[in-house]
Coordinates of C-alpha atoms in Angstrom, one line a residue:
M8 CA 92.6 133.6 143.7
E9 CA 89.3 132.6 142.0
L10 CA 86.7 130.9 144.1
H11 CA 86.8 127.7 142.1
S12 CA 90.5 127.2 143.0
K13 CA 89.8 124.8 145.8
Y14 CA 93.0 122.8 146.2
I15 CA 96.8 122.9 146.2
L16 CA 98.8 120.2 144.4
A17 CA 102.1 119.4 146.1
I18 CA 105.0 117.6 144.4
D19 CA 107.3 116.0 146.9
Q20 CA 110.4 114.8 145.1
S21 CA 112.5 112.9 147.6
T22 CA 115.6 110.8 147.5
S23 CA 113.7 107.6 147.3
G24 CA 110.7 108.5 145.2
T25 CA 108.2 111.1 144.0
K26 CA 104.9 111.7 145.7
T27 CA 102.1 114.0 144.7
L28 CA 99.4 115.2 147.1
L29 CA 96.1 117.1 146.7
V30 CA 95.4 119.3 149.8
D31 CA 92.3 121.4 150.6
Q32 CA 92.1 124.7 152.5
Q33 CA 91.6 122.8 155.8
G34 CA 95.0 121.2 155.3
T35 CA 93.5 117.7 154.6
V36 CA 95.2 115.5 152.1
I37 CA 92.4 114.6 149.7
A38 CA 94.4 112.2 147.5
K39 CA 98.0 111.1 147.0
C40 CA 100.1 108.9 144.8
S41 CA 103.8 107.9 145.1
I42 CA 106.4 106.0 143.0
E43 CA 109.9 105.0 143.9
H44 CA 112.6 105.6 141.4
K45 CA 115.7 103.5 140.8
Q46 CA 118.9 104.2 142.7
H47 CA 122.0 103.9 140.5
Y48 CA 125.3 102.9 142.1
P49 CA 127.8 102.9 139.2
Q50 CA 130.8 102.6 141.6
P51 CA 131.2 102.1 145.3
G52 CA 130.3 105.4 147.0
W53 CA 128.7 106.8 143.9
V54 CA 124.9 107.4 143.8
E55 CA 122.8 108.7 140.9
H56 CA 119.2 109.3 139.8
D57 CA 117.7 109.4 136.3
P58 CA 116.1 112.9 136.0
I59 CA 113.9 111.8 133.1
E60 CA 112.5 108.9 135.1
I61 CA 111.8 111.3 138.0
Y62 CA 110.0 113.8 135.8
N63 CA 107.9 111.0 134.3
H64 CA 107.0 109.9 137.8
V65 CA 105.9 113.5 138.5
R66 CA 103.6 113.4 135.4
H67 CA 102.2 110.0 136.4
T68 CA 101.5 110.8 140.0
V69 CA 99.9 114.2 139.2
A70 CA 97.6 112.5 136.7
E71 CA 96.7 109.7 139.2
V72 CA 95.9 112.1 142.0
L73 CA 93.6 114.3 139.8
T74 CA 91.9 111.3 138.4
S75 CA 91.3 109.7 141.8
A76 CA 90.0 113.0 143.2
G77 CA 87.8 113.5 140.2
I78 CA 89.0 117.1 139.6
S79 CA 90.5 119.1 136.8
A80 CA 93.3 121.7 136.8
E81 CA 90.8 124.5 137.0
A82 CA 90.3 123.6 140.7
L83 CA 94.0 124.2 141.6
A84 CA 95.2 127.3 143.3
A85 CA 98.9 126.4 142.9
V86 CA 101.4 123.7 142.2
T87 CA 104.1 123.5 145.0
I88 CA 107.4 121.7 145.0
T89 CA 109.6 120.3 147.8
N90 CA 112.7 118.4 146.9
Q91 CA 115.7 116.4 147.9
R92 CA 118.4 119.0 148.4
E93 CA 122.0 119.1 147.0
T94 CA 121.3 116.6 144.3
A95 CA 122.8 118.2 141.2
L96 CA 122.2 117.9 137.4
I97 CA 123.1 119.8 134.3
W98 CA 121.0 119.7 131.1
D99 CA 120.9 120.9 127.5
K100 CA 118.3 123.6 127.1
V101 CA 118.1 122.9 123.4
T102 CA 117.3 119.2 123.6
G103 CA 115.7 119.4 127.1
L104 CA 117.8 116.4 128.2
P105 CA 120.3 116.0 131.0
I106 CA 123.9 115.5 129.9
Y107 CA 124.4 113.1 132.8
N108 CA 122.4 111.5 135.5
A109 CA 121.7 113.6 138.6
I110 CA 124.5 113.1 141.2
V111 CA 122.7 112.5 144.5
W112 CA 123.7 114.3 147.7
Q113 CA 124.9 111.0 149.2
C114 CA 127.5 110.6 146.4
Q115 CA 131.1 110.6 147.4
R116 CA 132.8 110.8 144.0
T117 CA 134.0 114.4 144.7
I118 CA 135.9 113.6 147.9
D119 CA 139.3 114.3 146.2
T120 CA 138.1 117.7 144.8
C121 CA 136.9 118.8 148.2
S122 CA 140.1 117.6 149.9
L123 CA 142.3 119.5 147.5
L124 CA 140.4 122.7 148.1
K125 CA 140.7 122.2 151.8
K126 CA 144.4 121.6 151.6
A127 CA 144.7 124.8 149.5
G128 CA 143.1 126.7 152.4
H129 CA 139.8 127.6 150.8
E130 CA 137.4 126.2 153.4
P131 CA 137.3 129.3 155.7
A132 CA 136.3 131.5 152.8
V133 CA 133.6 129.0 151.6
R134 CA 132.2 128.7 155.1
A135 CA 132.2 132.4 155.7
K136 CA 130.2 133.0 152.5
T137 CA 127.9 130.0 152.4
G138 CA 127.7 128.6 156.0
L139 CA 128.9 125.2 154.5
M140 CA 132.0 123.2 154.9
L141 CA 133.9 121.8 151.9
D142 CA 132.3 118.4 151.5
P143 CA 131.1 116.1 148.7
Y144 CA 127.6 116.4 150.2
F145 CA 127.0 119.9 148.6
S146 CA 126.2 120.6 144.9
A147 CA 129.1 122.7 143.6
A148 CA 131.7 120.0 143.3
K149 CA 129.0 117.8 141.6
F150 CA 128.5 120.4 139.0
K151 CA 132.2 120.6 138.5
W152 CA 132.5 116.9 138.1
I153 CA 129.9 116.8 135.4
L154 CA 131.4 119.7 133.5
S155 CA 134.9 118.1 133.7
H156 CA 134.0 114.4 133.0
V157 CA 131.1 114.3 130.6
E158 CA 132.1 114.0 126.9
G159 CA 130.9 117.0 124.9
A160 CA 130.1 119.1 128.0
A161 CA 132.8 121.7 127.2
D162 CA 131.5 122.2 123.6
L163 CA 127.9 122.6 124.9
L164 CA 129.1 125.0 127.5
A165 CA 130.9 127.1 124.9
E166 CA 127.7 127.1 122.8
G167 CA 125.7 128.5 125.8
R168 CA 123.4 125.5 125.8
L169 CA 123.8 124.3 129.4
L170 CA 121.8 124.9 132.5
A171 CA 122.6 123.7 136.0
G172 CA 120.4 123.2 139.1
T173 CA 119.0 121.1 141.8
M174 CA 115.9 119.0 141.4
D175 CA 113.5 121.8 142.0
S176 CA 115.0 123.8 139.2
W177 CA 114.8 120.8 136.9
L178 CA 111.1 120.3 137.6
I179 CA 110.2 124.0 137.3
W180 CA 112.0 124.1 133.9
K181 CA 110.2 121.0 132.7
L182 CA 106.8 122.1 134.0
T183 CA 107.1 125.5 132.3
Q184 CA 108.6 124.0 129.1
G185 CA 111.8 125.9 129.6
A186 CA 110.2 129.3 130.3
V187 CA 111.6 129.5 133.9
H188 CA 115.0 128.6 135.3
A189 CA 114.7 129.3 139.0
T190 CA 115.3 128.0 142.5
D191 CA 114.5 129.2 146.0
Y192 CA 116.8 130.5 148.8
S193 CA 116.8 127.3 150.7
N194 CA 118.0 125.1 147.8
A195 CA 120.5 127.8 146.6
S196 CA 122.0 127.9 150.0
R197 CA 123.0 124.2 149.7
T198 CA 125.1 124.6 146.6
S199 CA 128.4 126.1 148.0
L200 CA 127.9 128.8 145.3
F201 CA 125.4 131.1 147.0
N202 CA 126.4 133.9 149.4
I203 CA 123.8 133.6 152.3
H204 CA 124.7 137.2 153.4
T205 CA 124.3 139.1 150.2
L206 CA 121.7 136.6 148.9
T207 CA 123.4 136.4 145.5
W208 CA 125.4 133.8 143.5
D209 CA 129.1 134.5 144.3
E210 CA 131.6 135.1 141.5
E211 CA 134.6 134.0 143.6
L212 CA 132.9 130.7 144.4
S213 CA 131.9 130.3 140.8
S214 CA 135.6 130.6 139.8
L215 CA 136.8 128.4 142.6
F216 CA 134.5 125.5 141.5
G217 CA 134.7 126.2 137.8
V218 CA 130.9 126.6 137.5
P219 CA 129.9 129.6 135.4
L220 CA 127.2 131.8 136.9
S221 CA 125.4 131.8 133.5
L222 CA 124.3 128.2 134.2
L223 CA 122.7 128.9 137.5
P224 CA 119.0 129.6 138.1
E225 CA 117.4 132.8 139.3
V226 CA 116.9 132.7 143.1
K227 CA 113.5 133.6 144.5
A228 CA 111.6 133.5 147.8
S229 CA 109.7 130.3 148.6
D230 CA 106.4 132.1 148.5
E231 CA 106.8 133.9 145.2
V232 CA 105.0 132.8 142.0
Y233 CA 107.8 131.3 139.9
G234 CA 105.8 131.0 136.7
Y235 CA 103.0 128.9 135.3
T236 CA 102.7 125.3 134.1
A237 CA 102.8 125.3 130.4
E238 CA 99.5 124.4 128.7
G239 CA 99.6 120.8 127.6
E240 CA 102.5 119.8 129.8
L241 CA 100.6 118.6 132.8
F242 CA 97.3 120.3 132.3
N243 CA 95.4 122.2 129.6
H244 CA 95.1 125.0 132.1
A245 CA 98.0 127.2 133.4
V246 CA 98.5 126.8 137.1
P247 CA 100.9 129.0 139.2
I248 CA 104.0 127.4 140.6
S249 CA 104.8 128.6 144.1
G250 CA 105.8 127.2 147.5
V251 CA 109.3 125.9 146.4
I252 CA 111.5 124.7 149.2
G253 CA 114.1 122.1 150.1
D254 CA 112.5 119.1 151.8
S255 CA 114.1 119.6 155.3
Q256 CA 113.3 123.3 155.4
G257 CA 109.8 122.5 154.1
A258 CA 109.4 120.2 157.1
L259 CA 110.5 123.0 159.4
F260 CA 107.9 125.3 158.0
G261 CA 105.3 122.5 158.0
H262 CA 105.9 122.0 161.7
Q263 CA 105.4 125.8 161.9
C264 CA 108.7 126.2 163.7
L265 CA 108.6 129.9 163.0
E266 CA 110.4 131.2 166.1
S267 CA 114.1 131.2 167.0
G268 CA 115.0 128.1 169.0
T269 CA 112.3 125.8 167.6
G270 CA 113.4 122.8 165.7
K271 CA 112.7 119.5 164.2
A272 CA 114.3 116.2 163.0
T273 CA 113.1 114.6 159.8
Y274 CA 113.8 110.9 159.6
G275 CA 114.3 110.1 155.9
T276 CA 117.0 108.4 154.0
G277 CA 119.2 110.5 156.1
T278 CA 118.1 112.8 158.9
S279 CA 118.2 116.6 159.1
V280 CA 118.1 118.2 162.6
L281 CA 117.2 121.8 161.8
M282 CA 116.7 124.7 164.2
N283 CA 115.3 128.2 163.4
V284 CA 117.7 130.9 164.5
G285 CA 115.8 134.0 163.3
L286 CA 116.5 136.7 160.7
Q287 CA 120.3 136.8 161.1
P288 CA 122.7 134.0 160.3
V289 CA 124.4 132.3 163.3
N290 CA 127.8 130.7 163.1
G291 CA 127.3 127.1 164.3
G292 CA 131.0 126.4 164.4
E293 CA 132.7 123.3 163.1
G294 CA 130.4 120.4 162.1
I295 CA 127.2 122.5 161.9
V296 CA 125.8 124.0 158.8
T297 CA 124.4 127.6 158.7
T298 CA 121.7 127.7 156.1
I299 CA 118.7 129.6 154.8
A300 CA 115.4 128.2 156.1
W301 CA 113.2 130.1 153.7
G302 CA 112.4 133.4 152.1
A303 CA 108.8 134.4 152.9
G304 CA 106.8 137.5 153.6
G305 CA 109.6 139.7 152.3
K306 CA 112.1 138.3 154.9
V307 CA 114.8 135.6 154.9
T308 CA 114.9 133.3 157.9
Y309 CA 118.1 131.4 158.8
A310 CA 118.6 128.0 160.5
L311 CA 121.4 125.8 161.9
E312 CA 121.5 122.2 160.7
A313 CA 123.2 119.0 161.6
V314 CA 123.2 116.7 158.6
I315 CA 123.1 113.0 159.3
R316 CA 123.9 111.0 156.1
T317 CA 122.4 107.6 156.8
T318 CA 119.4 106.9 159.1
G319 CA 116.4 105.4 157.4
D320 CA 118.6 104.0 154.7
S321 CA 120.3 101.7 157.2
I322 CA 116.9 100.1 157.9
K323 CA 116.5 99.7 154.1
W324 CA 120.0 98.1 153.9
I325 CA 119.3 95.5 156.5
R326 CA 116.0 94.6 154.9
D327 CA 117.0 94.6 151.2
N328 CA 120.8 93.8 151.2
M329 CA 121.0 91.6 154.3
G330 CA 117.4 90.1 154.2
L331 CA 117.0 90.2 158.0
F332 CA 113.3 91.0 157.7
S333 CA 110.7 91.4 155.0
S334 CA 108.1 93.6 156.6
F335 CA 108.0 96.3 159.4
E336 CA 105.8 94.1 161.4
E337 CA 108.5 91.4 161.3
M338 CA 111.1 94.0 162.2
Q339 CA 109.2 95.0 165.2
Q340 CA 108.9 91.4 166.4
L341 CA 112.6 90.9 166.1
I342 CA 113.2 94.0 168.2
D343 CA 110.6 93.0 170.8
N344 CA 112.4 89.6 171.2
V345 CA 115.7 91.1 172.4
A346 CA 115.6 93.0 175.7
D347 CA 118.9 94.7 175.2
N348 CA 121.4 95.4 172.5
E349 CA 123.9 93.3 174.4
G350 CA 126.7 95.5 173.3
V351 CA 126.0 95.3 169.6
Y352 CA 126.2 98.7 167.7
M353 CA 125.8 99.5 164.1
V354 CA 127.6 102.6 162.7
P355 CA 125.9 103.2 159.3
A356 CA 128.7 105.1 157.6
F357 CA 127.9 103.7 154.2
V358 CA 128.7 107.1 152.6
G359 CA 130.8 108.6 155.4
M360 CA 129.7 110.3 158.6
G361 CA 127.9 113.6 158.7
A362 CA 127.4 115.9 161.7
P363 CA 129.2 116.3 164.0
Y364 CA 132.1 114.2 162.6
W365 CA 132.1 115.1 158.9
D366 CA 134.3 112.2 157.9
P367 CA 133.7 111.2 154.3
Y368 CA 136.2 108.4 154.5
A369 CA 134.5 106.6 157.5
R370 CA 132.8 103.3 156.5
A371 CA 130.0 101.3 158.0
A372 CA 130.5 98.7 160.7
I373 CA 128.7 96.4 163.1
V374 CA 130.7 96.0 166.3
G375 CA 130.3 94.2 169.6
M376 CA 128.9 90.9 168.2
N377 CA 129.4 87.6 170.0
R378 CA 128.4 84.0 169.4
G379 CA 124.9 84.7 170.8
T380 CA 124.1 87.7 168.6
K381 CA 120.8 87.2 166.8
K382 CA 119.1 89.0 163.9
G383 CA 117.1 91.0 166.5
H384 CA 120.3 92.5 167.9
I385 CA 121.5 93.7 164.5
V386 CA 118.0 95.1 163.6
R387 CA 117.8 96.8 167.0
A388 CA 121.4 98.2 166.5
A389 CA 120.3 99.7 163.2
L390 CA 117.3 101.4 164.7
E391 CA 119.2 102.5 167.7
S392 CA 121.9 104.1 165.5
I393 CA 119.2 106.6 164.3
A394 CA 118.5 107.8 167.8
Y395 CA 122.2 108.0 168.7
Q396 CA 123.0 110.1 165.7
V397 CA 120.1 112.5 166.4
K398 CA 121.4 112.9 170.0
D399 CA 124.9 113.6 168.6
A400 CA 123.3 116.3 166.4
V401 CA 121.1 117.9 169.1
D402 CA 123.9 118.0 171.7
F403 CA 126.3 119.5 169.1
I404 CA 124.0 122.2 167.9
Q405 CA 123.4 123.4 171.4
Q406 CA 127.0 123.2 172.4
Q407 CA 128.4 125.0 169.3
S408 CA 125.7 127.7 169.0
G409 CA 124.9 128.4 172.6
I410 CA 121.2 128.3 171.6
V411 CA 118.9 126.0 173.5
L412 CA 116.6 123.9 171.4
R413 CA 113.2 124.8 172.8
H414 CA 111.5 121.7 171.6
L415 CA 112.1 118.9 169.1
R416 CA 109.4 117.9 166.7
T417 CA 109.8 114.8 164.5
D418 CA 108.5 113.6 161.3
G419 CA 109.4 111.2 158.4
G420 CA 109.1 107.6 157.7
A421 CA 111.1 106.1 160.7
S422 CA 109.4 108.5 163.1
S423 CA 106.2 106.3 162.8
N424 CA 108.0 103.6 164.8
N425 CA 106.9 104.0 168.4
W426 CA 109.9 102.0 169.8
L427 CA 112.3 104.4 168.0
M428 CA 110.6 107.5 169.2
Q429 CA 110.6 106.2 172.8
F430 CA 114.3 105.3 172.5
Q431 CA 114.9 108.8 171.0
T432 CA 113.3 110.6 173.9
D433 CA 115.2 108.4 176.4
M434 CA 118.5 109.2 174.6
L435 CA 117.8 112.9 174.6
G436 CA 116.4 113.0 178.1
A437 CA 113.8 115.4 176.8
T438 CA 110.3 115.4 175.4
V439 CA 109.9 114.5 171.7
N440 CA 106.7 115.5 169.8
R441 CA 106.1 113.3 166.8
S442 CA 103.9 114.6 164.1
T443 CA 101.0 112.4 163.2
C444 CA 101.1 114.0 159.7
A445 CA 103.4 111.9 157.4
E446 CA 103.7 114.8 154.9
L447 CA 105.5 117.6 156.7
S448 CA 107.8 118.6 153.8
A449 CA 104.9 118.7 151.4
M450 CA 102.7 120.6 153.9
G451 CA 105.5 123.2 154.3
S452 CA 105.5 123.8 150.6
V453 CA 101.7 123.9 150.6
Y454 CA 101.6 126.5 153.3
L455 CA 104.1 128.7 151.5
G456 CA 102.5 128.3 148.1
G457 CA 99.1 129.0 149.6
L458 CA 100.4 132.2 151.2
G459 CA 102.1 133.2 148.0
T460 CA 98.9 132.8 145.9
G461 CA 96.4 134.2 148.3
Y462 CA 95.0 130.8 149.1
W463 CA 95.6 131.8 152.7
N464 CA 96.0 135.5 153.6
A465 CA 98.3 135.2 156.5
I466 CA 100.2 132.7 158.7
S467 CA 97.5 133.0 161.2
D468 CA 95.1 131.6 158.6
L469 CA 97.1 128.3 158.1
P470 CA 95.2 125.3 159.3
Q471 CA 96.3 124.3 162.8
Q472 CA 94.5 121.0 163.0
S473 CA 96.2 119.5 160.0
V474 CA 99.4 118.7 162.0
E475 CA 98.8 117.0 165.3
Y476 CA 101.5 115.6 167.7
Q477 CA 102.0 112.6 169.9
S478 CA 104.4 113.3 172.8
Y479 CA 107.0 110.9 174.2
E480 CA 108.5 111.4 177.7
P481 CA 111.8 109.9 178.9
S482 CA 111.6 106.8 181.1
M483 CA 115.1 105.4 181.0
S484 CA 117.4 105.9 183.9
I485 CA 120.4 108.3 183.4
S486 CA 122.9 105.5 184.1
E487 CA 121.3 103.2 181.5
R488 CA 121.2 106.0 179.0
D489 CA 124.9 106.8 179.6
R490 CA 125.8 103.1 179.2
H491 CA 124.1 102.9 175.8
Y492 CA 125.5 106.2 174.6
S493 CA 129.0 105.6 175.7
G494 CA 128.9 102.2 173.8
W495 CA 127.8 104.1 170.7
Q496 CA 130.6 106.6 171.1
R497 CA 133.2 103.8 171.3
A498 CA 131.7 102.2 168.2
V499 CA 131.9 105.5 166.2
R500 CA 135.5 106.0 167.2
S501 CA 136.3 102.6 165.6
V502 CA 135.3 103.8 162.1
L503 CA 136.6 107.4 162.1
G504 CA 139.9 108.4 160.5
S505 CA 142.8 108.9 162.9
D506 CA 142.7 112.7 162.3
N507 CA 139.0 112.9 163.3
Q508 CA 138.7 111.0 166.6
M509 CA 136.1 112.3 169.2

């Protein structure tokens, strides 16, 4: 690394928007810019994003950050990428255009495909190879849908013009002007096409889902150099691309949960509860995902994950769709004005239920209302539902794996709410350490990209002070906690299918 390379530029492409950050060697965020992108809902249960809009937002936020910081590309040691996982797209490498919108991880259009494969008895083989259950959440069925339903896709496939990938692959391909088609281990492990034991794309899975291996990207470690930005694309100076990782795994690395038994919960649109289990995959049993955390330093680290489909998105729903509050200050006032939930529970199964239930057919409900129910009770119920689901996940990970979670670190938008974090620690009956850094996924990619390009020489050189924590200790009585949680369990049972009761 040349001495004038003073910063790392991190692209954080999430479900709700795109953020670009400029980070120095002390781990300080020097500048940042973010833009939300449009959520497309063409049918109930369907969710899409426009990949061109997202890439244009990348270009805009990068330019804004460099301008506000007053620097040029010559000052950059690396560009890193962390991204929403499982969101799938296919594009024409000749025109450089997607043949259909990106199908988002939340989208439920492939329920029938996954159900048919389950009924045919394929799930054990898929789980054994990938660590994943057969579910619309993951990418392979989305690729299959695009290839099967988009007019002209078969002809383009026959002509060898198509490429498939997750959002990281799309951005890398665009940034390099088509020179590099690649992904990292963490994103590949979420597709249902990647064998997490052999670390290769799997021919049997490719055949099962009807997704040719020729479409898929090369898989690399997160700390490798993937290529260089094309001159004239973002900058007039080629900058190495490194530090590529899915957002939840990026947050795990950002928390420096580098030892087995350390874990975190990222409160975003959904919530990922992820625990490092070391250098060998661990079977988490039904309802828990075995996944790759990252490849770094020549080794692959594995994790167990409980995936919660809807957490922060439920807060957005009661604000935008129901109009119950307009600002987070107003939301907090409504919560403060109700001393108890008074038996009101919200089960935010807008796109089914994730771990530990994995019921794609479940639908959202607010239960337990009476004539005295106020806005504050519903707002509180939405916020409480986040903590209940995280408790579900933590308890289930420990129960199924036999591994005790040594500590839970938290991050993400909703984690900034002190009321929620206190309620979370009360529900868990254990200490919760909230990061005061709002950019953990991005910081994880920054750390990995910095290690990969020599910006830092070793993990021991990573800045420790850039991520500080606020601790929360339980204060609720066990009887009160049990009363709250049993009410939640009853509410969940009311929305689950008859074959998936707790």
